[in-house]
Short mmCIF file of C-alpha atoms in Angstrom, two decimals:
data_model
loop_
_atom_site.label_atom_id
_atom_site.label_comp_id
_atom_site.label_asym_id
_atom_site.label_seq_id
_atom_site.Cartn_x
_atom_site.Cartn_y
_atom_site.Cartn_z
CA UNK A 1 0.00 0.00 0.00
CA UNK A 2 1.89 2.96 -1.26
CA UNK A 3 2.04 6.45 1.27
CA UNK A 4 -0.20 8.52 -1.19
CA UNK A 5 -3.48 7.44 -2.22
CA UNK A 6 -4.80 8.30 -5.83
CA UNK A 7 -7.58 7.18 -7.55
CA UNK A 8 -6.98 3.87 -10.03
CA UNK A 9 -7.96 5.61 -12.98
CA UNK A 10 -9.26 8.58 -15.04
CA UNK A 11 -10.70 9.47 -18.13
CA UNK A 12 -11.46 12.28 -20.57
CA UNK A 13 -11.84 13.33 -23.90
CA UNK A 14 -9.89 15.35 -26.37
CA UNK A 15 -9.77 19.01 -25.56
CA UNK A 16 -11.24 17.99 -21.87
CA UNK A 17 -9.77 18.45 -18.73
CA UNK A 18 -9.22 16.20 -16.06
CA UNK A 19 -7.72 16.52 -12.12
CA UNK A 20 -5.94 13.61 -10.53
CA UNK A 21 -6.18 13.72 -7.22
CA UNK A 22 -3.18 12.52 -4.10
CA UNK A 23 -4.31 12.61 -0.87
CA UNK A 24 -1.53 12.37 1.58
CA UNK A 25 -1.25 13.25 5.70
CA UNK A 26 -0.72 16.36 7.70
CA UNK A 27 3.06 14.70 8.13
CA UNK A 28 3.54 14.99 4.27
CA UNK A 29 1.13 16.82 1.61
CA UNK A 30 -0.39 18.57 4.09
CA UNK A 31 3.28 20.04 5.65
CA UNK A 32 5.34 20.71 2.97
CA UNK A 33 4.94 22.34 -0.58
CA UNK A 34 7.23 19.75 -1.83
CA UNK A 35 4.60 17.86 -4.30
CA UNK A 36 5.47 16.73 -7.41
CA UNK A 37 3.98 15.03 -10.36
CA UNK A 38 5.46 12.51 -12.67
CA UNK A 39 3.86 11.20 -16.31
CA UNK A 40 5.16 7.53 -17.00
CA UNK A 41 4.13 6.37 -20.26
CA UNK A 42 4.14 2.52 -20.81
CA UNK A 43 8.18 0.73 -21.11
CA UNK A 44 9.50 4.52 -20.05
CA UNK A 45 11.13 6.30 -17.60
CA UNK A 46 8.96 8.68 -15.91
CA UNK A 47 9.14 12.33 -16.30
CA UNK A 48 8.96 15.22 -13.91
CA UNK A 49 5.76 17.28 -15.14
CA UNK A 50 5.16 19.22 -11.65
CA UNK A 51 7.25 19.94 -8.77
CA UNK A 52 7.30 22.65 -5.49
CA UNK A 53 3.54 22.06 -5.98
CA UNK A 54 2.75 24.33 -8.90
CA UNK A 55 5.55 25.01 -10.87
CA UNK A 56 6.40 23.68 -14.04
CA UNK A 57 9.71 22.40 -15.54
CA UNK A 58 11.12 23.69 -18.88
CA UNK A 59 9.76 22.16 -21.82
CA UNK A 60 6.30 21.07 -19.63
CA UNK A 61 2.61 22.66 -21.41
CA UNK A 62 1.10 25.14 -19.32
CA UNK A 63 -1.89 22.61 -20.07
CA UNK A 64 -0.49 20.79 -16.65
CA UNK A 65 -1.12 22.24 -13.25
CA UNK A 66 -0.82 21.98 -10.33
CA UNK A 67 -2.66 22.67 -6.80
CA UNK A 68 -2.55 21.73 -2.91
CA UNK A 69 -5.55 21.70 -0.78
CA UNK A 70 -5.03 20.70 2.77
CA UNK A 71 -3.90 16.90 2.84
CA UNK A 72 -5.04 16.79 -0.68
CA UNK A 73 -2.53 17.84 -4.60
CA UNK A 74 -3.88 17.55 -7.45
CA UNK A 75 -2.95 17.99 -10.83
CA UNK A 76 -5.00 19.67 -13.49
CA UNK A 77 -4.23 18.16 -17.19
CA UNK A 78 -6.75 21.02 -19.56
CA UNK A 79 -6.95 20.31 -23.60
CA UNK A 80 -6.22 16.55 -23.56
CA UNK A 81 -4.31 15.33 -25.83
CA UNK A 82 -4.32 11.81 -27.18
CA UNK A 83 -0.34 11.77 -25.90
CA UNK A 84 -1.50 12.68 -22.39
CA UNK A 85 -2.62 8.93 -22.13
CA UNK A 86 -0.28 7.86 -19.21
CA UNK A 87 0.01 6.74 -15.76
CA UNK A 88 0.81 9.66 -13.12
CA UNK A 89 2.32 9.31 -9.82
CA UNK A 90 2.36 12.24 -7.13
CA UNK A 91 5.22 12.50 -4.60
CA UNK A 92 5.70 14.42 -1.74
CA UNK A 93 8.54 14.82 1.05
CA UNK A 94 7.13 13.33 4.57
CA UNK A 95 9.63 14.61 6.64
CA UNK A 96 12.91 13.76 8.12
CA UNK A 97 11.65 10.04 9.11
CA UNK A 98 10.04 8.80 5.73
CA UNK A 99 11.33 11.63 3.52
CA UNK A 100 9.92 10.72 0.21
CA UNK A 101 6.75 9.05 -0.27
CA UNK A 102 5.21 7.94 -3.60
CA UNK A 103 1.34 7.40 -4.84
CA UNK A 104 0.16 4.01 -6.37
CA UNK A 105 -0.15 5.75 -9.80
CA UNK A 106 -3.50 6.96 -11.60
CA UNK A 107 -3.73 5.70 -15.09
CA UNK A 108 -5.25 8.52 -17.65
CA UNK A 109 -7.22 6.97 -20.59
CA UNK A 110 -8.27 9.67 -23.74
CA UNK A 111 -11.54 8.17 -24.66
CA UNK B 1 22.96 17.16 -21.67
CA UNK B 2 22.88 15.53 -18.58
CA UNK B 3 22.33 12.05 -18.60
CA UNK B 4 22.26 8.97 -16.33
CA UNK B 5 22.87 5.53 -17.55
CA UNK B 6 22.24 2.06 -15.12
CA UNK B 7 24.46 -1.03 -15.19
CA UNK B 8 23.01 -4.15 -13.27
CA UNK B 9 23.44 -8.07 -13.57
CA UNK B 10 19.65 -8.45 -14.85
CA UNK B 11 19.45 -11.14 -12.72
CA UNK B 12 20.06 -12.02 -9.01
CA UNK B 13 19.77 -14.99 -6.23
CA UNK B 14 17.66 -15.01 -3.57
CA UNK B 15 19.32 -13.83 -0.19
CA UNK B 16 22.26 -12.36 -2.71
CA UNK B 17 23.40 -8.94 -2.95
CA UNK B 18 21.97 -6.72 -5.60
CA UNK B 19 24.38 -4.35 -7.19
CA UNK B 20 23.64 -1.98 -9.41
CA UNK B 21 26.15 1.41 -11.21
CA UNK B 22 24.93 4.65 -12.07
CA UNK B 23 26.90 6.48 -14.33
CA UNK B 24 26.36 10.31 -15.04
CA UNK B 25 27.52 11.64 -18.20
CA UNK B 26 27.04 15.62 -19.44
CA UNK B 27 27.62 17.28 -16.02
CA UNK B 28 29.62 16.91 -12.55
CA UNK B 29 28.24 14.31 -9.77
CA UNK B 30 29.88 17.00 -7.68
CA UNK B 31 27.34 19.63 -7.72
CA UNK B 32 25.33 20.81 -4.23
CA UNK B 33 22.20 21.83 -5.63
CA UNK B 34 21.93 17.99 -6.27
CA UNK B 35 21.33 14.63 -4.35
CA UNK B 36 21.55 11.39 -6.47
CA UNK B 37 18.17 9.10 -6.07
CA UNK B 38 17.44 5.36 -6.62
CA UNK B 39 13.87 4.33 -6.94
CA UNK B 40 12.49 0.99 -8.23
CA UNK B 41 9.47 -0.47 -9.69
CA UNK B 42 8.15 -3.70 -9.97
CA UNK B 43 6.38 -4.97 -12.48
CA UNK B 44 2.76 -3.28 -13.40
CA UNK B 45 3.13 -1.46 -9.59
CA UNK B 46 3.89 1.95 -8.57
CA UNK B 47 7.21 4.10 -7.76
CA UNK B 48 9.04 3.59 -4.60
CA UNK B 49 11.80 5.39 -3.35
CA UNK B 50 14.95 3.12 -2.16
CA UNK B 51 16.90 6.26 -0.97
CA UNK B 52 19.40 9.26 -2.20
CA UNK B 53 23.00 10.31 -1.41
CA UNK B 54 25.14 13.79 -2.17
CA UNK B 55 28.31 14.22 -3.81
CA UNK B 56 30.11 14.14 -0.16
CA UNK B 57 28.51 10.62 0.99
CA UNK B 58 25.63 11.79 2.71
CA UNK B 59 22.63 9.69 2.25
CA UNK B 60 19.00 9.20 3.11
CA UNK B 61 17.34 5.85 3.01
CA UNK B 62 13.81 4.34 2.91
CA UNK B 63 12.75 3.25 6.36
CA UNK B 64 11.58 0.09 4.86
CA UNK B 65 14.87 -0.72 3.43
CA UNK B 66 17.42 0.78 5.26
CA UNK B 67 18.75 -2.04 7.30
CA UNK B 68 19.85 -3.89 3.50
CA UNK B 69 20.31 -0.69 1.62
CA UNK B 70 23.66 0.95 1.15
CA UNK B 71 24.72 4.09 -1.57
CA UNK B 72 27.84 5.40 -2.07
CA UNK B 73 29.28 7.61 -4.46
CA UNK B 74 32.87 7.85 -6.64
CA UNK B 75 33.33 11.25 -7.69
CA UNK B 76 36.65 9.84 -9.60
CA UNK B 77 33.85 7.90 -11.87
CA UNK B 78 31.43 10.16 -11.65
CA UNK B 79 29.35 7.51 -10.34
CA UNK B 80 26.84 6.60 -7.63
CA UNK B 81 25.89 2.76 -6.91
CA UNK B 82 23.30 0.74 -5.02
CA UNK B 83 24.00 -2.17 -2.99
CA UNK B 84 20.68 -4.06 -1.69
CA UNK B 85 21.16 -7.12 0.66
CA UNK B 86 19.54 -10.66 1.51
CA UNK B 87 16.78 -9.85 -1.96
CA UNK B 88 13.62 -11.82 -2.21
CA UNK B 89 11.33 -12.26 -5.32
CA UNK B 90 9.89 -9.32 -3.50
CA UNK B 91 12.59 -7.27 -5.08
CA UNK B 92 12.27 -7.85 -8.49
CA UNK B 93 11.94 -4.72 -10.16
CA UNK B 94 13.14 -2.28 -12.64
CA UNK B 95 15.80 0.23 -10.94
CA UNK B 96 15.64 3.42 -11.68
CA UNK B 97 18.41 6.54 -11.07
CA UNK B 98 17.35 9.67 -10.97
CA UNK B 99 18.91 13.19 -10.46
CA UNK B 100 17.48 14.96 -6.68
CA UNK B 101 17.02 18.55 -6.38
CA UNK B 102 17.50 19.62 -2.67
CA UNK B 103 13.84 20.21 -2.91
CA UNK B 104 13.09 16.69 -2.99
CA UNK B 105 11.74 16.18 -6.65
CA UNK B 106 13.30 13.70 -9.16
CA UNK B 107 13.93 16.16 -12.32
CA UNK B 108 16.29 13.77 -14.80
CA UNK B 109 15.61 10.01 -15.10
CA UNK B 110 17.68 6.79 -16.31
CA UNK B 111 16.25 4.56 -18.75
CA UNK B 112 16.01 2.24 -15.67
CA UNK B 113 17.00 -1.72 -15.56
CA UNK B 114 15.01 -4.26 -14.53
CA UNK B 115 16.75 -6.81 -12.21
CA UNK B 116 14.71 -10.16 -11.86
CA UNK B 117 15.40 -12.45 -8.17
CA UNK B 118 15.17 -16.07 -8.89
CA UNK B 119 17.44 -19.15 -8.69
#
């Protein structure tokens, strides 16, 4: 049972938006703006998409965002694109005991 | 460009010692904006963080794994490594390495090698 919790999977259409959801603790999303968001697309490495919560790497479309609501981060994916079809994984830092904690992984399906 | 390459013996004995290289090419290990990460992934499950170390030795380790986890680092080789002790089938995985900011997010990747535990 991974540290994070996130929903099995999502959908959407093209040109929809979606929000995938990672509900942590008050000892780890809730405690520290230190979420970040990975896309892992099938047989690849995954790929930093979100990270300090909100902000955005180089090279990342502002069609990914993110957001922090209490225990809860979630990330906003607007004008879906058929190459957004990935699994996602959230990650936060839980402190100086388990310092980095991952979520099981939400897989995104474009209908 | 930075990049990060693994080396591992694909395959491993139960209760053995799994040993795997990370090599950095394109940039310094040596650079203190950055910790060095190793997180695995067994098959069709989720991301799990084994633990991280700087360029001066100094690591941080998965409470679940710290008693058979070890990193170090060669600067010389501009290298980091992962030694994992007394592996089950439990371990099977692929291993990734990935670059830390001090900030605790994983921003550069390795193609990640997938080391199997059976006799």
């Amino acid at each position: 049972q991974s540290a994070l919790t996130q929903s099995r999977s999502v959908s959407g259409s093209p040109g929809q938006s979606v929000t995938i959801s990672c509900t942590g603790t008050s000892s780890d999303v809730g405690d520290y703006n230190y979420v970040s968001w990975y896309q892992q697309h099938p047989g690849k490495a995954p790929k930093l998409m979100i990270y300090d919560v909100s902000k955005r790497p180089s090279g990342v479309p502002d069609r990914f965002s993110g957001s922090k609501s209490g225990n809860t981060a979630s990330l906003t994916i607007s004008g879906l694109q058929g190459e957004d079809e990935a699994d996602y994984y959230c990650c936060s830092y839980a402190g100086s005991y388990s310092l980095v904690v991952f979520g099981g992984g939400t897989k995104l399906t474009v209908l | 460009q930075l990049q990060l390459q693994e080396s591992g013996p694909g395959l491993v004995k139960p209760s053995e010692t799994l040993s795997l290289t990370c090599t950095v090419s394109g940039a310094s290990i040596s650079s203190s904006n950055f910790y060095w990460g190793c997180i695995r992934q067994p098959p069709g499950k989720g991301l799990e963080w084994i633990g991280s170390i700087s360029y001066s030795g100094y690591t941080y380790y998965n409470p679940s794994l710290k008693s058979r986890v070890a990193i170090s680092v060669d600067t010389s080789k501009n290298q980091f490594s992962l030694k994992l002790t007394s592996v089950t089938a439990a371990d099977t995985a692929v291993y990734y390495c990935a670059r830390m900011a001090v900030y605790w997010f994983f921003d550069l990747w390795g193609r990640g090698t997938l080391v199997a535990v059976s006799s």
